[in-house]
XYZ file of C-alpha atoms in Angstrom:
402
model
C 40.806 -41.485 27.702
C 43.788 -39.885 26.659
C 44.524 -36.089 26.013
C 46.383 -33.151 28.244
C 45.637 -31.728 31.355
C 44.310 -28.962 32.721
C 47.192 -27.789 34.455
C 46.460 -24.079 34.843
C 43.601 -25.243 37.349
C 45.867 -28.313 38.862
C 48.096 -25.244 39.847
C 45.854 -23.420 40.930
C 44.122 -26.733 42.645
C 47.363 -27.461 44.665
C 47.847 -23.509 45.864
C 44.490 -23.516 46.887
C 44.921 -27.074 49.073
C 48.099 -25.581 50.681
C 47.078 -23.055 51.835
C 48.338 -22.144 55.208
C 46.997 -21.711 58.068
C 46.996 -17.628 58.564
C 45.115 -17.256 55.341
C 41.879 -19.659 57.496
C 42.548 -16.346 59.757
C 41.363 -13.775 57.429
C 38.916 -15.522 56.546
C 37.640 -16.859 59.559
C 34.566 -15.192 61.343
C 35.041 -13.402 64.204
C 35.867 -13.969 67.606
C 34.452 -13.290 69.170
C 31.046 -15.014 68.079
C 30.574 -18.671 69.857
C 32.339 -21.529 68.247
C 30.456 -24.181 66.092
C 30.909 -26.942 67.483
C 31.297 -30.299 64.810
C 30.313 -32.975 66.203
C 32.316 -36.476 64.846
C 31.048 -40.454 65.332
C 34.044 -43.385 65.091
C 32.599 -46.173 64.745
C 33.997 -49.582 64.549
C 33.345 -53.279 65.947
C 36.398 -55.851 67.407
C 37.727 -58.415 65.009
C 38.970 -61.308 65.599
C 42.427 -61.610 65.638
C 43.391 -63.618 62.292
C 45.654 -67.141 61.939
C 49.465 -65.415 61.608
C 52.593 -66.468 59.444
C 55.062 -64.624 60.997
C 55.371 -62.841 64.635
C 56.642 -60.087 62.990
C 53.074 -58.621 62.479
C 51.658 -58.302 64.672
C 47.840 -57.576 65.108
C 46.483 -54.504 65.116
C 43.901 -53.891 67.517
C 43.560 -50.107 66.808
C 43.313 -49.701 63.364
C 41.980 -46.960 62.415
C 41.335 -45.028 65.241
C 44.374 -42.916 65.940
C 45.069 -41.617 62.680
C 40.876 -40.405 63.263
C 42.136 -38.558 66.349
C 45.108 -37.046 64.784
C 42.750 -35.644 62.024
C 40.877 -33.912 65.120
C 43.700 -32.965 66.340
C 44.801 -30.913 63.402
C 41.512 -29.755 62.877
C 41.237 -27.918 65.952
C 44.642 -26.200 65.577
C 43.002 -23.812 62.287
C 40.019 -24.014 64.306
C 42.145 -21.340 66.844
C 41.557 -19.057 63.666
C 38.116 -19.602 62.104
C 36.223 -20.190 65.575
C 35.085 -23.859 65.042
C 36.169 -26.670 68.013
C 35.639 -30.867 66.626
C 34.992 -34.034 68.885
C 35.506 -37.239 68.270
C 32.935 -39.992 69.820
C 34.494 -43.860 69.432
C 31.805 -46.410 69.386
C 33.650 -49.688 69.779
C 31.198 -51.936 68.372
C 32.249 -55.753 70.901
C 33.057 -59.152 69.076
C 29.755 -60.594 69.359
C 27.812 -56.873 69.471
C 25.862 -55.361 66.869
C 26.224 -52.985 65.729
C 23.100 -51.997 63.799
C 22.308 -51.610 67.587
C 25.133 -49.395 68.259
C 23.821 -47.193 65.896
C 20.643 -46.817 66.554
C 20.803 -46.320 70.059
C 23.731 -44.029 70.488
C 24.567 -42.039 66.827
C 21.286 -41.666 65.276
C 20.384 -38.163 65.248
C 22.987 -37.096 67.273
C 25.846 -37.279 64.804
C 25.487 -35.954 60.907
C 29.383 -36.743 60.484
C 30.189 -41.012 60.639
C 33.522 -42.404 60.215
C 33.499 -46.089 59.451
C 36.123 -49.203 60.035
C 33.602 -51.730 59.304
C 34.112 -54.893 56.938
C 32.536 -54.437 53.342
C 28.798 -56.449 54.254
C 28.070 -54.197 56.755
C 28.379 -50.815 55.039
C 25.398 -50.524 53.231
C 23.264 -52.532 55.229
C 24.097 -50.281 58.132
C 24.508 -46.900 55.698
C 20.559 -47.713 53.883
C 19.214 -47.695 57.912
C 16.557 -44.566 57.866
C 18.402 -41.895 59.906
C 22.001 -42.028 58.152
C 20.092 -40.500 55.309
C 20.765 -37.594 57.194
C 24.598 -38.467 57.691
C 27.779 -38.469 55.076
C 29.089 -41.699 56.405
C 32.984 -41.812 54.989
C 34.433 -45.370 54.591
C 37.628 -45.812 55.606
C 38.145 -49.902 55.429
C 36.613 -51.220 52.412
C 37.985 -50.715 48.547
C 35.522 -53.096 46.888
C 34.229 -51.947 43.908
C 31.015 -52.755 43.666
C 30.651 -50.459 46.561
C 31.895 -47.621 44.168
C 29.568 -48.927 41.641
C 26.133 -50.958 41.578
C 26.075 -50.934 44.999
C 27.432 -47.085 45.712
C 25.346 -44.572 47.802
C 24.706 -41.183 47.780
C 25.691 -40.640 51.401
C 28.826 -43.000 51.791
C 32.455 -41.310 50.559
C 34.955 -43.537 50.229
C 38.919 -42.437 51.920
C 40.993 -45.292 50.381
C 41.922 -46.985 46.991
C 39.905 -49.102 45.531
C 41.307 -52.232 44.195
C 41.070 -51.049 40.684
C 42.693 -48.017 41.294
C 44.740 -50.333 42.895
C 45.188 -53.076 39.793
C 45.205 -49.946 37.450
C 48.523 -48.502 39.168
C 50.042 -51.505 39.274
C 49.330 -52.027 35.769
C 51.427 -48.209 35.015
C 53.987 -49.110 36.408
C 54.519 -52.288 34.487
C 54.174 -50.745 31.608
C 57.040 -48.404 32.230
C 59.295 -51.378 32.692
C 57.379 -53.563 29.526
C 56.802 -56.225 32.160
C 53.725 -57.274 29.914
C 53.453 -61.036 30.367
C 51.426 -61.778 33.607
C 51.249 -65.080 34.893
C 48.454 -64.761 37.602
C 48.399 -66.951 40.373
C 44.544 -66.172 42.999
C 43.944 -67.536 46.056
C 41.151 -69.803 47.392
C 38.990 -66.338 49.673
C 35.899 -65.053 48.302
C 38.143 -61.660 47.802
C 41.250 -63.049 46.455
C 38.993 -63.323 43.125
C 37.534 -59.969 43.453
C 41.273 -58.430 42.998
C 42.078 -61.224 40.561
C 39.068 -59.300 38.413
C 40.339 -55.739 39.093
C 43.879 -57.563 38.123
C 41.478 -58.788 34.915
C 40.066 -55.734 33.997
C 44.010 -53.887 34.203
C 45.371 -55.802 32.264
C 42.910 -55.872 29.807
C 42.689 -51.335 30.394
C 46.347 -51.435 29.515
C 46.571 -54.324 27.086
C 48.593 -56.634 28.772
C 48.649 -59.826 28.266
C 47.247 -62.467 30.656
C 49.663 -65.832 29.891
C 48.739 -68.231 32.876
C 46.207 -67.969 35.477
C 45.951 -70.886 37.890
C 44.286 -70.868 41.607
C 46.611 -71.918 45.141
C 44.931 -74.825 46.564
C 47.955 -76.202 48.133
C 47.085 -76.576 52.328
C 50.919 -76.323 53.893
C 52.426 -76.633 56.695
C 54.401 -72.981 57.311
C 57.348 -75.198 59.744
C 58.127 -77.218 55.996
C 59.785 -76.282 53.058
C 57.816 -75.173 50.838
C 60.586 -75.299 47.953
C 59.312 -78.289 46.282
C 55.443 -76.883 46.313
C 55.773 -73.655 44.778
C 58.407 -74.448 41.993
C 56.319 -77.218 40.323
C 53.283 -74.916 40.582
C 54.902 -72.415 38.546
C 55.849 -73.911 35.636
C 53.814 -72.026 32.891
C 54.592 -70.783 30.354
C 56.679 -67.881 30.149
C 56.304 -65.166 31.632
C 57.406 -60.900 33.670
C 55.724 -61.073 36.367
C 53.635 -63.233 39.330
C 50.811 -61.694 39.522
C 49.327 -63.139 42.725
C 46.506 -62.139 44.475
C 45.579 -62.917 48.698
C 44.477 -60.643 50.965
C 44.264 -61.948 53.367
C 48.205 -63.534 53.469
C 47.627 -67.174 53.352
C 50.097 -67.705 51.371
C 51.065 -64.604 48.448
C 54.744 -64.178 51.040
C 55.909 -67.656 50.724
C 56.339 -67.435 46.427
C 58.320 -64.982 46.312
C 61.921 -66.692 45.297
C 60.736 -70.237 44.904
C 59.294 -69.668 41.750
C 60.210 -71.981 38.919
C 62.263 -69.260 36.852
C 63.137 -65.992 38.406
C 60.501 -64.019 38.699
C 59.489 -61.172 40.385
C 56.018 -60.680 42.513
C 53.403 -58.382 42.215
C 50.229 -57.630 43.580
C 48.744 -58.233 47.478
C 52.571 -59.327 48.305
C 55.846 -58.487 46.156
C 55.368 -54.805 45.153
C 52.256 -53.883 46.798
C 50.077 -50.944 45.433
C 49.109 -49.332 48.610
C 47.872 -45.709 50.171
C 50.299 -45.896 53.073
C 53.320 -47.250 53.887
C 55.821 -46.537 56.200
C 59.011 -45.840 53.739
C 57.008 -43.439 51.765
C 58.910 -39.897 53.037
C 58.326 -36.987 50.194
C 55.509 -34.302 50.366
C 55.894 -33.810 54.035
C 54.934 -37.540 54.624
C 58.455 -38.017 57.198
C 55.733 -35.338 59.565
C 52.753 -37.205 60.209
C 54.819 -39.941 60.020
C 56.981 -39.646 63.407
C 53.393 -37.092 65.167
C 51.668 -41.065 64.648
C 54.630 -43.052 65.937
C 55.144 -40.861 68.362
C 51.450 -41.320 69.257
C 50.429 -44.540 68.259
C 53.855 -46.421 69.595
C 53.953 -48.108 65.328
C 53.523 -46.829 62.230
C 50.541 -45.857 60.407
C 48.320 -48.383 58.750
C 45.578 -47.415 55.678
C 42.877 -47.343 57.311
C 44.953 -45.098 60.144
C 45.711 -42.896 57.351
C 42.170 -43.475 55.806
C 40.401 -42.294 58.978
C 42.857 -38.922 59.358
C 41.921 -38.132 55.860
C 38.148 -38.271 56.588
C 38.055 -36.133 59.499
C 40.462 -33.544 58.293
C 38.329 -34.088 54.531
C 35.399 -33.165 56.897
C 37.455 -29.902 58.495
C 39.290 -29.186 55.172
C 34.520 -28.194 53.796
C 33.861 -26.431 57.545
C 36.872 -24.469 57.188
C 36.339 -23.548 53.444
C 32.773 -22.981 53.851
C 32.623 -21.141 57.902
C 29.875 -23.940 58.244
C 29.060 -26.618 60.707
C 25.630 -28.279 58.622
C 25.351 -31.117 56.913
C 24.285 -29.672 53.933
C 26.670 -26.887 52.926
C 30.037 -29.782 53.774
C 28.612 -32.052 51.369
C 28.238 -30.250 48.796
C 31.694 -28.462 49.212
C 33.134 -31.327 49.522
C 32.468 -32.962 46.733
C 32.102 -29.932 44.253
C 35.291 -28.689 42.099
C 36.595 -26.161 44.638
C 37.151 -29.149 47.325
C 41.260 -30.245 48.006
C 42.740 -31.416 50.602
C 46.915 -31.802 51.131
C 47.307 -35.695 51.916
C 51.386 -35.441 52.222
C 51.506 -37.765 47.989
C 51.626 -34.675 46.132
C 48.132 -34.325 44.395
C 45.886 -31.919 46.043
C 42.704 -35.313 47.089
C 39.602 -34.541 46.349
C 36.131 -36.471 46.256
C 34.460 -38.103 42.742
C 31.138 -36.438 42.200
C 29.741 -39.680 40.336
C 30.750 -42.771 43.074
C 32.174 -40.799 45.807
C 35.674 -41.680 45.552
C 38.694 -40.114 47.378
C 40.619 -39.495 44.074
C 44.131 -39.512 45.371
C 48.122 -41.049 44.478
C 48.381 -45.187 44.620
C 51.852 -45.911 46.001
C 53.343 -48.363 44.747
C 55.898 -50.097 48.066
C 58.202 -52.841 48.176
C 58.849 -54.403 51.873
C 61.500 -52.055 52.937
C 61.563 -49.451 50.271
C 59.809 -46.786 48.379
C 59.513 -47.784 44.406
C 56.451 -45.002 42.919
C 53.815 -43.342 43.330
C 50.707 -43.692 40.312
C 49.868 -42.241 38.291
C 52.767 -43.213 36.357
C 54.731 -40.511 34.192
C 53.191 -40.295 30.797
C 49.115 -41.391 31.832
C 47.449 -37.999 30.626
C 44.012 -37.763 31.299
C 42.116 -34.815 30.062
C 41.018 -33.222 33.247
C 43.558 -35.227 36.165
C 45.646 -37.187 35.983
C 44.229 -39.121 38.862
C 41.602 -40.094 36.819
C 43.524 -42.690 35.066
C 43.340 -45.665 38.381
C 39.842 -47.135 39.052
C 36.319 -46.297 37.287
C 36.540 -42.997 35.129
C 32.739 -41.544 34.892
C 32.108 -43.217 31.286
C 32.911 -45.984 32.808
C 31.008 -46.044 36.468
C 27.866 -48.381 36.687
C 26.940 -45.605 40.133
C 23.719 -44.062 39.176
C 23.074 -41.325 41.954
C 19.778 -40.920 40.453
C 18.648 -44.215 41.508
C 19.731 -44.339 44.886
């Protein structure tokens, strides 16, 4: 969809997202009143460590939770002026444990806000439980497009960019560079197929040609050379970039510098589209990067960032509404006035039609920031952020049927 941006509304929203704490103090209820207490549950399950291709990337067990704790600290800083207090209760289910049992026994009827860090297939079964209907669930782990479309739920908000948003971000940058002939390499895992579907959708949407498509079926040992395997595999018609769909990281890292023709690699490896990255330093990001690293002893990951935003979103809405109950806060979160500072330039907000957090998407190489989407020149009648992913006319999410 092409058009002009409503610049006045965008500027007003940006100002609204960055109002100082002093203004919150001015609008706050009298401090003589009892503080409102907002309790937030954080639910995750231990995951088995995947096979590592390199010792340079150790398995991180606590992705997400430290970001949520940092969000609580920021909320309570503002809460000193607004008469509100925030608390986080963490529930970490053992690898062999039952998530639904933990939810039913420990969380149901005790919390209104749930930050959920679980794999795609566990989100809707939990969100559909009767007790979850009186809660707002913040999904901080999934990028699955179906959860934002036909599988959407009225009580679930999604904090990470969807696969469609990531693919569109890459496509916009490729259009800017005029690299419009793609060679698509797809892994064997089901999620690789889903990522490939998003890539194909983006290619069609932006007029990019996929000149070749192959499925990676080699099973080589990282201890021996892969020069010959990759070189032979990549002998196809001429292309501008190789797009790899390998979400588990089984082979994608081996493609760069080993292709038959000298071409850049993008997708799940090489140049990636991500919500957050260690090299991001603009718009105050250095501050939150350093604060997180001082606390965690490691860099912030996507789930950490998403969990931070989830908790901060609750805090921002509670501050603006001076409320602690579900309905006024949820209505504000999904309304046009909500705007959240996310250290990525534009204020963040939720799409009312599918619960997706609209946000800029970072384009990053392993050691450098390359760009931020939406790319300049891609316009939208309401907000440029809606050039990424499923816009309202395209959505398959029907709230009235949920």
